[in-house]
CSV table of C-alpha atoms in Angstrom, one decimal:
chain,number,residue,atom,x,y,z
A,1,UNK,CA,10.4,-17.4,-20.3
A,2,UNK,CA,9.3,-13.7,-19.4
A,3,UNK,CA,12.8,-12.4,-20.1
A,4,UNK,CA,12.7,-14.1,-23.6
A,5,UNK,CA,9.4,-12.4,-24.3
A,6,UNK,CA,10.6,-8.9,-23.2
A,7,UNK,CA,13.8,-9.5,-25.2
A,8,UNK,CA,12.1,-10.3,-28.4
A,9,UNK,CA,10.0,-7.1,-28.5
A,10,UNK,CA,12.6,-4.5,-27.3
A,11,UNK,CA,15.9,-3.1,-28.7
A,12,UNK,CA,17.6,-1.3,-25.9
A,13,UNK,CA,16.3,-2.1,-22.4
A,14,UNK,CA,18.5,-4.4,-20.2
A,15,UNK,CA,16.8,-7.8,-19.6
A,16,UNK,CA,17.8,-8.4,-15.9
A,17,UNK,CA,16.5,-11.3,-13.6
A,18,UNK,CA,16.0,-10.3,-10.1
A,19,UNK,CA,16.3,-13.0,-9.0
A,20,UNK,CA,17.3,-16.5,-10.2
A,21,UNK,CA,16.9,-18.6,-7.1
A,22,UNK,CA,19.9,-20.6,-8.0
A,23,UNK,CA,19.7,-23.5,-5.5
A,24,UNK,CA,16.4,-24.5,-7.1
A,25,UNK,CA,18.1,-25.1,-10.6
A,26,UNK,CA,21.0,-27.0,-12.0
A,27,UNK,CA,23.7,-24.4,-13.1
A,28,UNK,CA,24.0,-25.7,-16.7
A,29,UNK,CA,20.4,-25.1,-17.3
A,30,UNK,CA,20.6,-21.6,-15.9
A,31,UNK,CA,23.6,-20.9,-18.1
A,32,UNK,CA,22.1,-22.4,-21.2
A,33,UNK,CA,18.6,-20.8,-20.8
A,34,UNK,CA,19.9,-17.3,-20.1
A,35,UNK,CA,22.3,-17.6,-23.0
A,36,UNK,CA,19.3,-18.1,-25.3
A,37,UNK,CA,17.9,-14.9,-23.9
A,38,UNK,CA,21.2,-13.3,-24.4
A,39,UNK,CA,21.1,-14.1,-28.1
A,40,UNK,CA,17.5,-13.1,-28.5
A,41,UNK,CA,18.3,-9.8,-27.0
A,42,UNK,CA,21.7,-9.3,-28.7
A,43,UNK,CA,23.6,-9.2,-25.4
A,44,UNK,CA,21.3,-7.4,-22.9
A,45,UNK,CA,21.1,-10.1,-20.2
A,46,UNK,CA,22.0,-9.5,-16.6
A,47,UNK,CA,21.2,-12.0,-13.6
A,48,UNK,CA,20.8,-11.4,-10.0
A,49,UNK,CA,21.2,-14.7,-8.0
A,50,UNK,CA,19.4,-15.5,-4.7
A,51,UNK,CA,19.6,-18.3,-2.2
A,52,UNK,CA,15.9,-18.7,-1.6
A,53,UNK,CA,14.3,-18.8,1.8
A,54,UNK,CA,10.8,-20.3,1.4
A,55,UNK,CA,10.8,-24.1,2.2
A,56,UNK,CA,7.9,-24.9,-0.2
A,57,UNK,CA,9.8,-23.6,-3.1
A,58,UNK,CA,12.6,-26.2,-2.5
A,59,UNK,CA,10.2,-29.0,-3.6
A,60,UNK,CA,12.3,-28.5,-6.9
A,61,UNK,CA,15.5,-29.3,-5.0
A,62,UNK,CA,14.8,-30.4,-1.4
A,63,UNK,CA,18.5,-31.4,-0.8
A,64,UNK,CA,19.6,-27.8,-1.3
A,65,UNK,CA,17.5,-26.1,1.3
A,66,UNK,CA,19.9,-26.8,4.4
A,67,UNK,CA,22.9,-25.2,2.7
A,68,UNK,CA,21.1,-22.9,0.3
A,69,UNK,CA,23.5,-20.0,0.6
A,70,UNK,CA,26.8,-22.0,-0.1
A,71,UNK,CA,25.0,-23.8,-2.9
A,72,UNK,CA,24.1,-20.4,-4.4
A,73,UNK,CA,27.7,-19.2,-4.1
A,74,UNK,CA,29.3,-22.4,-5.4
A,75,UNK,CA,26.8,-22.8,-8.3
A,76,UNK,CA,27.2,-19.0,-9.2
A,77,UNK,CA,30.8,-19.5,-10.1
A,78,UNK,CA,29.8,-22.6,-12.2
A,79,UNK,CA,27.2,-20.6,-14.2
A,80,UNK,CA,29.9,-18.0,-14.9
A,81,UNK,CA,32.4,-20.6,-16.0
A,82,UNK,CA,29.8,-22.1,-18.4
A,83,UNK,CA,28.9,-18.7,-19.7
A,84,UNK,CA,32.5,-18.1,-20.6
A,85,UNK,CA,32.6,-21.4,-22.6
A,86,UNK,CA,34.7,-23.4,-20.1
A,87,UNK,CA,34.1,-27.1,-19.5
A,88,UNK,CA,32.8,-28.0,-16.1
A,89,UNK,CA,32.9,-31.6,-14.7
A,90,UNK,CA,29.7,-33.1,-13.6
A,91,UNK,CA,28.9,-36.8,-12.8
A,92,UNK,CA,26.5,-38.7,-15.1
A,93,UNK,CA,24.1,-41.4,-13.8
A,94,UNK,CA,26.7,-44.0,-14.4
A,95,UNK,CA,29.0,-42.4,-11.9
A,96,UNK,CA,31.4,-41.2,-14.6
A,97,UNK,CA,33.0,-37.8,-14.5
A,98,UNK,CA,32.1,-36.0,-17.7
A,99,UNK,CA,33.2,-32.4,-19.1
A,100,UNK,CA,30.2,-30.3,-20.1
A,101,UNK,CA,29.9,-27.2,-22.2
A,102,UNK,CA,26.7,-25.4,-22.7
A,103,UNK,CA,25.2,-24.1,-26.0
A,104,UNK,CA,24.2,-21.9,-27.6
A,105,UNK,CA,27.1,-19.5,-26.8
A,106,UNK,CA,25.9,-16.3,-25.3
A,107,UNK,CA,26.6,-12.9,-27.0
A,108,UNK,CA,28.3,-11.5,-23.9
A,109,UNK,CA,31.7,-13.0,-23.0
A,110,UNK,CA,31.2,-12.2,-19.4
A,111,UNK,CA,27.8,-12.4,-17.5
A,112,UNK,CA,26.8,-9.3,-15.7
A,113,UNK,CA,25.7,-10.6,-12.3
A,114,UNK,CA,24.4,-9.5,-8.9
A,115,UNK,CA,23.9,-11.3,-5.7
A,116,UNK,CA,20.5,-10.5,-3.9
A,117,UNK,CA,20.5,-9.9,-0.3
A,118,UNK,CA,17.4,-9.4,2.1
A,119,UNK,CA,19.8,-7.6,4.5
A,120,UNK,CA,22.1,-10.3,5.9
A,121,UNK,CA,25.5,-8.4,6.3
A,122,UNK,CA,27.4,-11.7,5.5
A,123,UNK,CA,25.7,-11.8,2.1
A,124,UNK,CA,27.1,-8.3,1.3
A,125,UNK,CA,30.5,-9.4,2.4
A,126,UNK,CA,30.3,-12.6,0.4
A,127,UNK,CA,29.2,-10.7,-2.7
A,128,UNK,CA,32.3,-8.4,-2.3
A,129,UNK,CA,34.5,-11.3,-1.9
A,130,UNK,CA,33.5,-12.9,-5.2
A,131,UNK,CA,33.3,-9.6,-7.0
A,132,UNK,CA,29.6,-9.5,-7.5
A,133,UNK,CA,27.2,-6.6,-7.8
A,134,UNK,CA,24.6,-6.4,-5.0
A,135,UNK,CA,20.8,-6.2,-5.3
A,136,UNK,CA,19.0,-5.3,-2.1
A,137,UNK,CA,15.8,-3.6,-0.6
A,138,UNK,CA,14.6,-1.7,2.5
A,139,UNK,CA,12.3,-4.4,3.7
A,140,UNK,CA,13.6,-5.0,7.2
A,141,UNK,CA,16.6,-2.6,7.0
A,142,UNK,CA,17.0,1.2,7.3
A,143,UNK,CA,19.0,3.4,4.9
A,144,UNK,CA,21.5,3.9,7.7
A,145,UNK,CA,21.8,0.0,8.3
A,146,UNK,CA,22.2,-0.5,4.6
A,147,UNK,CA,25.0,2.1,4.5
A,148,UNK,CA,27.0,0.0,7.0
A,149,UNK,CA,26.4,-3.0,5.0
A,150,UNK,CA,27.4,-1.3,1.6
A,151,UNK,CA,30.6,-0.1,3.5
A,152,UNK,CA,31.4,-3.8,4.5
A,153,UNK,CA,30.6,-4.8,0.8
A,154,UNK,CA,33.0,-2.3,-0.6
A,155,UNK,CA,35.8,-3.3,2.0
A,156,UNK,CA,35.5,-7.1,1.0
A,157,UNK,CA,35.4,-6.2,-2.7
A,158,UNK,CA,38.6,-4.3,-2.5
A,159,UNK,CA,40.4,-6.7,-0.2
A,160,UNK,CA,39.7,-9.5,-2.7
A,161,UNK,CA,41.5,-7.4,-5.3
A,162,UNK,CA,38.8,-6.7,-7.8
A,163,UNK,CA,38.9,-3.7,-9.9
A,164,UNK,CA,36.6,-0.7,-9.1
A,165,UNK,CA,34.4,-0.2,-6.0
A,166,UNK,CA,31.7,-2.6,-6.8
A,167,UNK,CA,28.0,-1.7,-7.6
A,168,UNK,CA,24.9,-1.6,-5.5
A,169,UNK,CA,21.3,-1.7,-6.8
A,170,UNK,CA,18.5,-0.9,-4.4
A,171,UNK,CA,15.0,-1.9,-5.0
A,172,UNK,CA,12.4,0.7,-4.1
A,173,UNK,CA,8.6,0.6,-4.5
A,174,UNK,CA,7.9,3.7,-6.6
A,175,UNK,CA,5.1,6.0,-7.4
A,176,UNK,CA,5.9,9.6,-8.5
A,177,UNK,CA,3.3,12.3,-9.3
A,178,UNK,CA,3.1,16.3,-9.0
A,179,UNK,CA,0.9,16.1,-5.9
A,180,UNK,CA,1.8,14.5,-2.6
A,181,UNK,CA,-1.9,14.0,-1.6
A,182,UNK,CA,-2.7,12.2,-4.8
A,183,UNK,CA,0.4,10.0,-4.3
A,184,UNK,CA,-0.5,9.0,-0.8
A,185,UNK,CA,-4.2,8.3,-1.8
A,186,UNK,CA,-3.2,6.3,-4.8
A,187,UNK,CA,-0.7,4.1,-3.2
A,188,UNK,CA,-2.1,3.6,0.4
A,189,UNK,CA,-4.5,0.6,0.1
A,190,UNK,CA,-2.6,-1.1,-2.7
A,191,UNK,CA,0.6,-1.0,-0.5
A,192,UNK,CA,-1.2,-2.0,2.7
A,193,UNK,CA,-2.7,-5.0,0.7
A,194,UNK,CA,0.7,-5.8,-0.7
A,195,UNK,CA,2.3,-5.7,2.9
A,196,UNK,CA,-0.6,-8.0,4.2
A,197,UNK,CA,0.1,-10.4,1.3
A,198,UNK,CA,3.8,-10.4,2.2
A,199,UNK,CA,3.1,-11.1,5.9
A,200,UNK,CA,0.6,-13.9,5.1
A,201,UNK,CA,3.3,-15.5,2.8
A,202,UNK,CA,5.7,-15.6,5.7
A,203,UNK,CA,3.4,-16.4,8.6
A,204,UNK,CA,4.3,-20.1,8.8
A,205,UNK,CA,8.0,-19.6,8.1
A,206,UNK,CA,8.7,-16.1,9.5
A,207,UNK,CA,11.9,-17.5,11.2
A,208,UNK,CA,13.4,-18.1,7.8
A,209,UNK,CA,13.0,-14.8,6.4
A,210,UNK,CA,15.1,-11.9,7.8
A,211,UNK,CA,13.0,-9.1,6.6
A,212,UNK,CA,10.1,-9.6,9.0
A,213,UNK,CA,12.1,-10.3,12.1
A,214,UNK,CA,11.3,-7.8,14.8
A,215,UNK,CA,14.1,-6.4,17.0
A,216,UNK,CA,12.1,-6.4,20.1
A,217,UNK,CA,8.8,-7.5,21.4
A,218,UNK,CA,6.5,-10.1,19.7
A,219,UNK,CA,9.4,-12.5,20.2
A,220,UNK,CA,8.6,-16.3,20.1
A,221,UNK,CA,11.8,-17.2,21.8
A,222,UNK,CA,13.4,-18.0,18.5
A,223,UNK,CA,14.1,-14.4,17.5
A,224,UNK,CA,11.0,-14.2,15.2
A,225,UNK,CA,7.7,-12.5,15.1
A,226,UNK,CA,4.6,-14.4,16.3
A,227,UNK,CA,2.4,-13.1,13.5
A,228,UNK,CA,-0.2,-15.7,14.0
A,229,UNK,CA,-1.2,-14.5,17.5
A,230,UNK,CA,-2.3,-11.1,16.3
A,231,UNK,CA,-5.9,-10.2,16.5
A,232,UNK,CA,-7.5,-8.7,13.3
A,233,UNK,CA,-7.6,-5.2,14.8
A,234,UNK,CA,-3.9,-5.6,15.8
A,235,UNK,CA,-3.0,-6.6,12.4
A,236,UNK,CA,-4.8,-3.6,10.9
A,237,UNK,CA,-2.9,-1.3,13.4
A,238,UNK,CA,0.4,-3.0,12.5
A,239,UNK,CA,-0.4,-2.6,8.7
A,240,UNK,CA,-1.3,1.1,9.2
A,241,UNK,CA,1.8,1.7,11.1
A,242,UNK,CA,4.0,-0.3,8.6
A,243,UNK,CA,2.5,1.8,5.8
A,244,UNK,CA,3.3,5.0,7.4
A,245,UNK,CA,6.8,3.9,8.1
A,246,UNK,CA,7.3,2.4,4.6
A,247,UNK,CA,5.8,5.4,2.8
A,248,UNK,CA,8.0,7.9,4.7
A,249,UNK,CA,11.3,6.2,4.6
A,250,UNK,CA,11.6,3.1,2.5
A,251,UNK,CA,10.0,3.9,-0.9
A,252,UNK,CA,10.3,6.2,-3.7
A,253,UNK,CA,6.8,7.8,-3.1
A,254,UNK,CA,5.9,11.5,-3.7
A,255,UNK,CA,6.7,14.4,-5.9
A,256,UNK,CA,9.8,14.7,-8.1
A,257,UNK,CA,11.3,16.9,-5.4
A,258,UNK,CA,10.6,14.7,-2.5
A,259,UNK,CA,11.8,11.7,-4.3
A,260,UNK,CA,14.9,13.5,-5.4
A,261,UNK,CA,15.8,14.0,-1.7
A,262,UNK,CA,15.4,10.3,-1.2
A,263,UNK,CA,17.8,9.6,-4.1
A,264,UNK,CA,20.2,11.9,-2.5
A,265,UNK,CA,19.8,10.2,0.8
A,266,UNK,CA,20.5,6.7,-0.6
A,267,UNK,CA,23.3,8.0,-2.9
A,268,UNK,CA,25.0,9.3,0.3
A,269,UNK,CA,25.2,5.7,1.8
A,270,UNK,CA,26.6,4.2,-1.4
A,271,UNK,CA,23.8,3.2,-3.6
A,272,UNK,CA,24.6,3.2,-7.4
A,273,UNK,CA,21.3,2.2,-9.1
A,274,UNK,CA,17.6,2.2,-8.3
A,275,UNK,CA,15.3,-0.5,-9.3
A,276,UNK,CA,11.8,1.0,-9.3
A,277,UNK,CA,9.3,-1.7,-8.2
A,278,UNK,CA,5.9,-1.1,-9.5
A,279,UNK,CA,4.4,-4.5,-8.6
A,280,UNK,CA,2.3,-3.5,-5.4
A,281,UNK,CA,-1.0,-3.1,-7.1
A,282,UNK,CA,-1.7,0.3,-8.3
A,283,UNK,CA,-3.9,0.6,-11.4
A,284,UNK,CA,-1.8,0.3,-14.8
A,285,UNK,CA,-3.3,3.4,-16.3
């Protein structure tokens, strides 16, 4: 719905979804609805597909939660087939196999598509195998770790026989200004609040979300972080530490010069494209 609204009032900007959690939807609906947006935008749509992780989201499709990754990979191919105009066989309520095509036809003959990864190396390999682009972030992985995963992605992409090297888009929280002190002052509290919100979101289900798994210490025995045991002052200290780590090495915060250095750093490990995230609470003006 948001994509359609943006498409209707713009002429040149790409309308990309990051991300469609495919296991929550029927692939025919995804193909049909995004084809409508492709028509409104005259061919500017691109979709990144995700497998989902938050159990409560799966009230829409509870049966898909246990095998969400494979459901995403399987239905991604179905969406692409329908997008091309191919007939796909589904079962109707009478138990009959019926061939379905979706309408309206999109403007683009092939759907530009990404697979979203929170950092699982296997997701990078799977994306390479099927010839998808990759959309990822630096929550829970370092630039160096990302470089290893990109290398595995490119290898799988090449071994599967796809043309070209593949394409990697990296999401980075971003705020750029002439003065570093102004940048730090502007982003610090909004970013801490943002990280707190993210932590609260995953407290109950931390074990399902790889971005907040800690490598050592605070281990519950399941390889996950026991966030609920933290005292308020401990949480504040963790947030302060997390902000400093994130500000210094995981975002696009600073002057054009310092941010240029970050761009060179991620470029060196194989990133092709930066998606600047501006959703962390700074004032719109």
